[in-house]
mmCIF file of C-alpha atoms in Angstrom:
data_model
loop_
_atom_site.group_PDB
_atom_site.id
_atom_site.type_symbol
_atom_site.label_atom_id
_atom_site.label_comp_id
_atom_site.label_asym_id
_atom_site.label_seq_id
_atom_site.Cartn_x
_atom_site.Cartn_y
_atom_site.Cartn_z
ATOM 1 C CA UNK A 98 83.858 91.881 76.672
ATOM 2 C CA UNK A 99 80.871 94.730 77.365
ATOM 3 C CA UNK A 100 81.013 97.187 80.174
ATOM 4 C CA UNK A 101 77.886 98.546 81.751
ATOM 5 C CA UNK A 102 77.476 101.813 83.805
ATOM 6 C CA UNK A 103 74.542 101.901 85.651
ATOM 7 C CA UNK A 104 73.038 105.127 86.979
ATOM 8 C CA UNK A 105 72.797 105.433 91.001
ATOM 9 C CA UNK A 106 70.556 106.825 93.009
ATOM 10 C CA UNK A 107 70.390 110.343 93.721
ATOM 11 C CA UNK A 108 70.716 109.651 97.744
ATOM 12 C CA UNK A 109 73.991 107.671 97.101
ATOM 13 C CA UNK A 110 75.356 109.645 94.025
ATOM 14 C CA UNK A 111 77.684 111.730 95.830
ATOM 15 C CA UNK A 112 79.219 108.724 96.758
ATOM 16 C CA UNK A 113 79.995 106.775 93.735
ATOM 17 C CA UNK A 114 82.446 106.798 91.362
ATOM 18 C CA UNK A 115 80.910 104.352 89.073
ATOM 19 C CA UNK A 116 78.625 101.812 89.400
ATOM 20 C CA UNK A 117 79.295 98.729 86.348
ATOM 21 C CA UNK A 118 78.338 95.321 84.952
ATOM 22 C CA UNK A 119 81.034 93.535 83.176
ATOM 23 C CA UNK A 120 80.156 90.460 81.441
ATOM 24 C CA UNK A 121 82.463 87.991 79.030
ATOM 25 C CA UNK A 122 80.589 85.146 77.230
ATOM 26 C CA UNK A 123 83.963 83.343 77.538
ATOM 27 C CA UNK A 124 85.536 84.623 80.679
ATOM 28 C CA UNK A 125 88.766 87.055 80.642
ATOM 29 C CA UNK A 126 90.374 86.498 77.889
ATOM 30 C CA UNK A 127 93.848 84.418 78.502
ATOM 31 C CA UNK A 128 96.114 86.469 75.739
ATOM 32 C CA UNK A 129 95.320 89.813 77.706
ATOM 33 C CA UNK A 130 97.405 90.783 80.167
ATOM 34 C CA UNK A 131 94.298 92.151 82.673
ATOM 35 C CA UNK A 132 96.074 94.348 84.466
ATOM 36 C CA UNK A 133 94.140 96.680 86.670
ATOM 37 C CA UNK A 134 95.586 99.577 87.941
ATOM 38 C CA UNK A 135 95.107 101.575 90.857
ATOM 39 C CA UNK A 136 92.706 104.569 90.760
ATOM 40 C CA UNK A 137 92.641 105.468 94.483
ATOM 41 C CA UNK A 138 88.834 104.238 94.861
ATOM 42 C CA UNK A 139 87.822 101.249 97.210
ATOM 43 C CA UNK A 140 84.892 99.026 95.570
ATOM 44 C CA UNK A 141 82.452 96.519 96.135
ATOM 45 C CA UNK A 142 82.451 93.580 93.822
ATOM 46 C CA UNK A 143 79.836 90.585 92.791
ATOM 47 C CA UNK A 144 81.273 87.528 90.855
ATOM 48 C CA UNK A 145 77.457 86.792 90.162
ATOM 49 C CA UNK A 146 78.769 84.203 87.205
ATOM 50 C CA UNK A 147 81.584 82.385 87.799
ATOM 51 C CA UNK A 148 84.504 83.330 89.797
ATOM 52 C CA UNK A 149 87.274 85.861 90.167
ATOM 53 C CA UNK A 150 91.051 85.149 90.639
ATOM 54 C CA UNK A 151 93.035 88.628 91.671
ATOM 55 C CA UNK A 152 96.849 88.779 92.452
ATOM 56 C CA UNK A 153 98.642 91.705 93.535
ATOM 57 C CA UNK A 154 102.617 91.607 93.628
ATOM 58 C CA UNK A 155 102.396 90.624 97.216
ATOM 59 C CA UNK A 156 98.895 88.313 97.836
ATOM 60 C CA UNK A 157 96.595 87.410 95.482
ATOM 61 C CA UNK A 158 93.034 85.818 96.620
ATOM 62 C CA UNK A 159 89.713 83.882 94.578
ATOM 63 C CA UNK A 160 86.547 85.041 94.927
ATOM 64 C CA UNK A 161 83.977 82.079 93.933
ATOM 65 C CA UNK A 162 80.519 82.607 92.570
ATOM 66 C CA UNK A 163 78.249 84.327 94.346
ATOM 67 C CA UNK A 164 80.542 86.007 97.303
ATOM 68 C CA UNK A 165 80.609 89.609 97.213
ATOM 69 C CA UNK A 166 84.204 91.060 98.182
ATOM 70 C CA UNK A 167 84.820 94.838 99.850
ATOM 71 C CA UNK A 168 88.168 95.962 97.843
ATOM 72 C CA UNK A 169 90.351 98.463 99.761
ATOM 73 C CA UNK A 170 93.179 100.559 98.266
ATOM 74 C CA UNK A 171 95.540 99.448 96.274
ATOM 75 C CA UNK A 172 98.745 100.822 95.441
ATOM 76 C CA UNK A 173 100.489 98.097 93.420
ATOM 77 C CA UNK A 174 98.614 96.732 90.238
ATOM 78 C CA UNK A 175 96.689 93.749 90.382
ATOM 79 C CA UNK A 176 95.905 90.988 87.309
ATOM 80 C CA UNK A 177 92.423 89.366 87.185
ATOM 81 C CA UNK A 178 91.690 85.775 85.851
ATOM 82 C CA UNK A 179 88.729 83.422 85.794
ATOM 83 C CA UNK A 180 87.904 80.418 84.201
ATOM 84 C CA UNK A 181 86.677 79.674 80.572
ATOM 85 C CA UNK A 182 82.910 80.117 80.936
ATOM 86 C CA UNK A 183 80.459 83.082 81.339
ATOM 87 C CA UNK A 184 81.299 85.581 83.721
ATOM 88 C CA UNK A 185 79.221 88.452 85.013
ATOM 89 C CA UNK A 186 80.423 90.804 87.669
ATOM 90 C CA UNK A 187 78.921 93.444 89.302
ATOM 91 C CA UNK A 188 81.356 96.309 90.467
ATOM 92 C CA UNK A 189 80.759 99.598 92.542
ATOM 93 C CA UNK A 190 83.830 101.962 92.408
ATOM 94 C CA UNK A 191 83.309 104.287 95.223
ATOM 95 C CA UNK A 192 84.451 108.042 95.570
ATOM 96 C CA UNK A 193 87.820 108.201 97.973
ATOM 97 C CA UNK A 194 85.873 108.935 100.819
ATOM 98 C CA UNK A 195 82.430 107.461 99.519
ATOM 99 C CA UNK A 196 82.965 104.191 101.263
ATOM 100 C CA UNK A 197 83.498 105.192 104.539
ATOM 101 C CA UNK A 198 79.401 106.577 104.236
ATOM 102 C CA UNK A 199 78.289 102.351 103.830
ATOM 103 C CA UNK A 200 81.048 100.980 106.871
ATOM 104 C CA UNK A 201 82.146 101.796 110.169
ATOM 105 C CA UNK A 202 85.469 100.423 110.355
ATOM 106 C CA UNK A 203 88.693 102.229 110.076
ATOM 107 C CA UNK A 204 89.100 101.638 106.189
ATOM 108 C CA UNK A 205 92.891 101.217 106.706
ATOM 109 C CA UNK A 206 92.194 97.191 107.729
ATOM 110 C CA UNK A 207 91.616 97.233 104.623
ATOM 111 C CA UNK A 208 94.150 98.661 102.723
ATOM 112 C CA UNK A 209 96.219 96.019 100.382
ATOM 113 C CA UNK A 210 93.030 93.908 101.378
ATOM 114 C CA UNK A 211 89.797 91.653 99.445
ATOM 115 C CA UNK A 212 87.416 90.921 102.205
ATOM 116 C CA UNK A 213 84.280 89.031 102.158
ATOM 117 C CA UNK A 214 81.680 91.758 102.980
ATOM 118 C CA UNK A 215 80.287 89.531 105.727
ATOM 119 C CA UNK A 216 83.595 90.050 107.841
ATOM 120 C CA UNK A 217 82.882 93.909 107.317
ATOM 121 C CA UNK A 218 78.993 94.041 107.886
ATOM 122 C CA UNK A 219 78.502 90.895 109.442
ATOM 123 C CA UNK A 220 74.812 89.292 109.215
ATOM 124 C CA UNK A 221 73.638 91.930 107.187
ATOM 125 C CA UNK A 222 76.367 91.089 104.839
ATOM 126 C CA UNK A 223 75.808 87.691 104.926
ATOM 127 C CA UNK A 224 72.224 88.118 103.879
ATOM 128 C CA UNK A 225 72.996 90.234 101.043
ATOM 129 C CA UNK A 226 75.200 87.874 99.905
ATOM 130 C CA UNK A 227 73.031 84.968 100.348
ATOM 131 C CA UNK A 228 70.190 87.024 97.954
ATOM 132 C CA UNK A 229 71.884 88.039 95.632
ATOM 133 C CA UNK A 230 73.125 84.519 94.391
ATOM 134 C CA UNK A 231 69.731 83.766 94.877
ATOM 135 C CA UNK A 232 68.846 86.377 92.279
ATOM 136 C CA UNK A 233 67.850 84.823 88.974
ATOM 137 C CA UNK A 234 68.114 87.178 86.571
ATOM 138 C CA UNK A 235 71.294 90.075 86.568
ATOM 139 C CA UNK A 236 68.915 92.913 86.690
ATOM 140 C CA UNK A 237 67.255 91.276 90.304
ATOM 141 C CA UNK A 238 70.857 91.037 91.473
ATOM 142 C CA UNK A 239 71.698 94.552 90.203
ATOM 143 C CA UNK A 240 68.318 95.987 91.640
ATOM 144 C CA UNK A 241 69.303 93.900 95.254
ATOM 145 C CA UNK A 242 72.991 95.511 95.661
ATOM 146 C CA UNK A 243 71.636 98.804 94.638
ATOM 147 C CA UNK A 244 69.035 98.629 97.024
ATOM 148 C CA UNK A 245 71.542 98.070 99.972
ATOM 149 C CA UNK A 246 73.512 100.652 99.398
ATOM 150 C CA UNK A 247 70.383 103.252 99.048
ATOM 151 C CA UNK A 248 69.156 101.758 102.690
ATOM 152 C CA UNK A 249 72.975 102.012 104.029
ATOM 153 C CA UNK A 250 72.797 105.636 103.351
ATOM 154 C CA UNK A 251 69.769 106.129 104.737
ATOM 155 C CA UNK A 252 70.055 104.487 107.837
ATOM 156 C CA UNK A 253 73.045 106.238 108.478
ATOM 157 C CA UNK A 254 75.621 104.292 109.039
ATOM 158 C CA UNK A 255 78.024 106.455 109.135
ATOM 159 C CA UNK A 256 78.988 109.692 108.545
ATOM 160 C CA UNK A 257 80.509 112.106 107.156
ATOM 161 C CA UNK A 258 83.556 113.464 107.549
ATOM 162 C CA UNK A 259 83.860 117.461 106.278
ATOM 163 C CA UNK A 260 87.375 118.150 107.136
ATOM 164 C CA UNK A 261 88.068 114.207 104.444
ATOM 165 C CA UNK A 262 85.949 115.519 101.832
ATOM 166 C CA UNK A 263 87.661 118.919 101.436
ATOM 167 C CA UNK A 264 91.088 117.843 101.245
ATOM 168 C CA UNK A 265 90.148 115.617 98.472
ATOM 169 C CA UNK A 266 88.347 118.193 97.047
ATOM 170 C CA UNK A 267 91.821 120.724 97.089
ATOM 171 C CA UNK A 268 93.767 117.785 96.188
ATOM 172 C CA UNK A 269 91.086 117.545 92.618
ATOM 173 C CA UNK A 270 91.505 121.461 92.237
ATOM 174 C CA UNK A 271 95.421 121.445 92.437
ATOM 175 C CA UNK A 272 95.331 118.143 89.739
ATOM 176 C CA UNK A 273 96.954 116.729 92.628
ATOM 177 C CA UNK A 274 100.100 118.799 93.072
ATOM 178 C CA UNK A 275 99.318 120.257 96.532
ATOM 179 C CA UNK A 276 101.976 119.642 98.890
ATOM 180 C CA UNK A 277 100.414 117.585 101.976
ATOM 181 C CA UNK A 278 101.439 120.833 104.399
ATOM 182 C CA UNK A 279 99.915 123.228 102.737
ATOM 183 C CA UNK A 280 97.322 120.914 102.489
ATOM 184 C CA UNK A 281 96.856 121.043 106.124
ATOM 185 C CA UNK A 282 97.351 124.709 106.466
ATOM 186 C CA UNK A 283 94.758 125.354 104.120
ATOM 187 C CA UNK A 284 92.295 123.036 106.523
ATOM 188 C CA UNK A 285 93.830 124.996 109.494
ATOM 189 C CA UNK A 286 94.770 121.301 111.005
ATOM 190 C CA UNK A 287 98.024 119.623 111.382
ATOM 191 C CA UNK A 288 99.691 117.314 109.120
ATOM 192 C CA UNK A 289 99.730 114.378 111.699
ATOM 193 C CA UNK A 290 95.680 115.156 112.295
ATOM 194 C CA UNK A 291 95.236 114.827 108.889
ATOM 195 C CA UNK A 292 97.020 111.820 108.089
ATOM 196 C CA UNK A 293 95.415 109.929 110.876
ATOM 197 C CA UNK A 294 92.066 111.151 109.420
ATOM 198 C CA UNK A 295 92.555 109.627 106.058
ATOM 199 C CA UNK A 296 93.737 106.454 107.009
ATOM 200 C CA UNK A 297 90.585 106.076 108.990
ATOM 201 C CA UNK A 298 88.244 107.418 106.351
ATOM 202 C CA UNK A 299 89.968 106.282 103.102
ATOM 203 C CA UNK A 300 92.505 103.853 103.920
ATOM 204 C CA UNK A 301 95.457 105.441 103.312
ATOM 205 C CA UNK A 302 97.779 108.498 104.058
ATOM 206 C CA UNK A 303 96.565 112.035 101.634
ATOM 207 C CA UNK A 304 100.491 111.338 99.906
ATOM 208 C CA UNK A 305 99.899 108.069 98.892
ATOM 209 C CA UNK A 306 96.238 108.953 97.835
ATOM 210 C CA UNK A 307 97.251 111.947 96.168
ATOM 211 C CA UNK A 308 100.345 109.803 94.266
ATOM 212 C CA UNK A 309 97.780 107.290 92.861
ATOM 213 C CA UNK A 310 95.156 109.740 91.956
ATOM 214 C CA UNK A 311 97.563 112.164 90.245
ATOM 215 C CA UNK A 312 98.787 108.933 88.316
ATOM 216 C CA UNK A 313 95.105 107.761 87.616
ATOM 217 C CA UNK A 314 94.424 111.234 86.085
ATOM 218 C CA UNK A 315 97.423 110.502 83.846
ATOM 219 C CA UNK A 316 96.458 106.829 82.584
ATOM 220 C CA UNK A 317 92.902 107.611 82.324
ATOM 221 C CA UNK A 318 93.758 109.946 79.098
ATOM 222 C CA UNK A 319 96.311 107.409 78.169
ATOM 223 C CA UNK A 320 93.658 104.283 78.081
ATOM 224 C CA UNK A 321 91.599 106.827 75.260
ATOM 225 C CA UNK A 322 94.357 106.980 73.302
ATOM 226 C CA UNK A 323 97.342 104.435 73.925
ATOM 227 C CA UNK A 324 100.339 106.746 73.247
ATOM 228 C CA UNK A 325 102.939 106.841 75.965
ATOM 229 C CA UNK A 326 104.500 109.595 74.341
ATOM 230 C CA UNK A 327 101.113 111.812 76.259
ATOM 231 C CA UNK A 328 102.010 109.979 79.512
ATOM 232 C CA UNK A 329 105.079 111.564 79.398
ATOM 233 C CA UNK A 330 104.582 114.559 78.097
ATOM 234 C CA UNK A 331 101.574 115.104 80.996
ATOM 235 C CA UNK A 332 103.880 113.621 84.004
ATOM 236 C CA UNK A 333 106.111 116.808 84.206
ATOM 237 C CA UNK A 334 102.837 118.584 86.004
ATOM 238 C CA UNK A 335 102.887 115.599 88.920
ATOM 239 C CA UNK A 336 106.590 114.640 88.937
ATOM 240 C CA UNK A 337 109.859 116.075 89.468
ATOM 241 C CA UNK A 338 110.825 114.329 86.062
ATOM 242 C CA UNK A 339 111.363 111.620 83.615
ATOM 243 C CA UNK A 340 113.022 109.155 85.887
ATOM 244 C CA UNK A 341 110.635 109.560 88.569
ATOM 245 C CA UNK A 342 107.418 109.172 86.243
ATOM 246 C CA UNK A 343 108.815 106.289 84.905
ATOM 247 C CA UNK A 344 109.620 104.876 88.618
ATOM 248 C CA UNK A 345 106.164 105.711 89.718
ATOM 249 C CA UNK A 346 104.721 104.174 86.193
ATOM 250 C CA UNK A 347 106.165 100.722 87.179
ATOM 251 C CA UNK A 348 105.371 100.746 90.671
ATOM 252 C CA UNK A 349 101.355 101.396 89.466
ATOM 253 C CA UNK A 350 101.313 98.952 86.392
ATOM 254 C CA UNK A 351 104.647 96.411 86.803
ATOM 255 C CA UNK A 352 105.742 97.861 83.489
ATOM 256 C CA UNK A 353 108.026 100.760 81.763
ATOM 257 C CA UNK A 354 105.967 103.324 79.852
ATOM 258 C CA UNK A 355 106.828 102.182 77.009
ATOM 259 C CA UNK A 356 106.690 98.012 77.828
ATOM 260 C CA UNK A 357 103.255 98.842 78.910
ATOM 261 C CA UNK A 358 102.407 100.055 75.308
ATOM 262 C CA UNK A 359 103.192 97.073 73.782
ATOM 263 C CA UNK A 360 101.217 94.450 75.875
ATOM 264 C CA UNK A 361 97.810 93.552 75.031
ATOM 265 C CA UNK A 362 95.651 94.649 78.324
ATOM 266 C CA UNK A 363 92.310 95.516 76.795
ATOM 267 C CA UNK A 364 90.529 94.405 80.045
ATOM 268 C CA UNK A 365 92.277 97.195 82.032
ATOM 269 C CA UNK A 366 91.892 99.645 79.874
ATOM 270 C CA UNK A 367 88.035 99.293 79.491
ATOM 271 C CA UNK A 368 87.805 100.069 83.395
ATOM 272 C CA UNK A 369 89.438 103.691 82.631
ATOM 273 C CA UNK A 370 87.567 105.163 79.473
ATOM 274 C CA UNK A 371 84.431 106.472 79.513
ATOM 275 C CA UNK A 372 81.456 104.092 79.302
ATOM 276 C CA UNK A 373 77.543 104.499 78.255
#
């Protein structure tokens, strides 16, 4: 398995989280568990080669070759799978408000959600769809999504939303231990105001964003260096303690702290450490 980052655009930078190629000669492998946790960031993903399989514990949905899929919040973890042959897939990972710049819906339609981007964008979609599994080589298809997203931005779409961005910004600051009131006093808005806000502009509520980035923070460290032992250790900054960490562990990966040592999930992990 080989992970790509590729470098965006200055004009859509601020925007991105991470912008990848992931590419298995074989397909995921069937002895790793795959599990992909939350990290509080919609995305936009290609299945250029061969298809995608997600399930969450509630839905699960296929993406065939060639569609490209808008991926809202998650807060549960999901498990990929595809079939035995080559498998290329291109994957923007957008900042917690960066998608909300490229669409104009309320992102919470899409929360819990994998929708074809043509239901989102409509024709436009569907065109970028149609040429990029046109594209014959992976840097054409590469070039055409990054292209889109450069022209999205500069047509202006949509846009921003100041009051979004520096919440987010105070949650980052606090390692995401600011209580959501103080939160709001600090933005000189209410609570209610707020809430609606994010759940138009990211998807979710600022608790529920805050709870998966503070535990993102956490299993980014722990995918460097696979000791559970840190995990816990780190947890008493974000959570009241042990028993609540470990409920809030499950709830983001379907495992104990320590189970989730143990398994074999080498594909998840890869999404989570720093790439070149």
């Amino acid at each position: 398995m080989l992970l790509k980052t590729v470098t965006p655009a200055a004009e859509i930078a601020p925007y991105i989280h991470q912008f990848w190629v992931f590419e298995a000669p074989a397909g995921l492998p069937a002895a790793d568990a795959r599990v992909v946790v939350p990290n509080g960031r919609a995305k936009l993903i290609v299945p250029w080669r061969n298809g995608l399989t997600a399930r969450g514990s509630s839905r699960g949905r296929h993406s065939p070759e060639g569609e490209i899929v808008l991926v809202g919040l998650w807060d549960q973890p999901t498990t990929l799978s595809s079939t035995a042959e080559r498998t290329v897939t291109i994957g923007v990972e957008f900042t917690p408000t960066g998608l909300a710049q490229f669409v104009r819906q309320d992102l919470d339609e899409i929360f819990l959600e994998i929708a074809p981007v043509d239901a989102l964008l409509g024709r436009i979609g569907a065109t970028l769809a149609a040429r990029v599994a046109e594209a014959e080589t992976l840097l054409e298809a590469v070039e055409l999504v990054h292209r889109f997203l450069v022209w999205r931005v500069r047509e202006g779409m949509a846009s921003q939303d100041r009051l979004v961005i520096a919440a987010v910004a105070a949650m980052s600051a606090s390692n995401f231990t600011l209580p959501i009131q103080e939160l709001a006093d600090r933005l000189d808005c209410s609570r209610r105001h707020l809430q609606t806000l994010f759940q138009r502009r990211v998807g979710t509520t600022p608790k529920r964003l805050q709870a998966i980035l503070a535990f993102e923070r956490l299993y980014r460290r722990y995918s460097v260096h696979r000791d559970h032992r840190l995990l816990r250790d780190d947890a008493l900054e974000h959570f009241y303690d042990q028993a609540h960490f470990i409920h809030a562990f499950k709830r983001f990966t379907g495992h104990s702290p320590s189970r989730f040592a143990e398994i074999d999930n080498e594909f998840g992990r890869i999404f989570y450490r720093p790439q070149s």
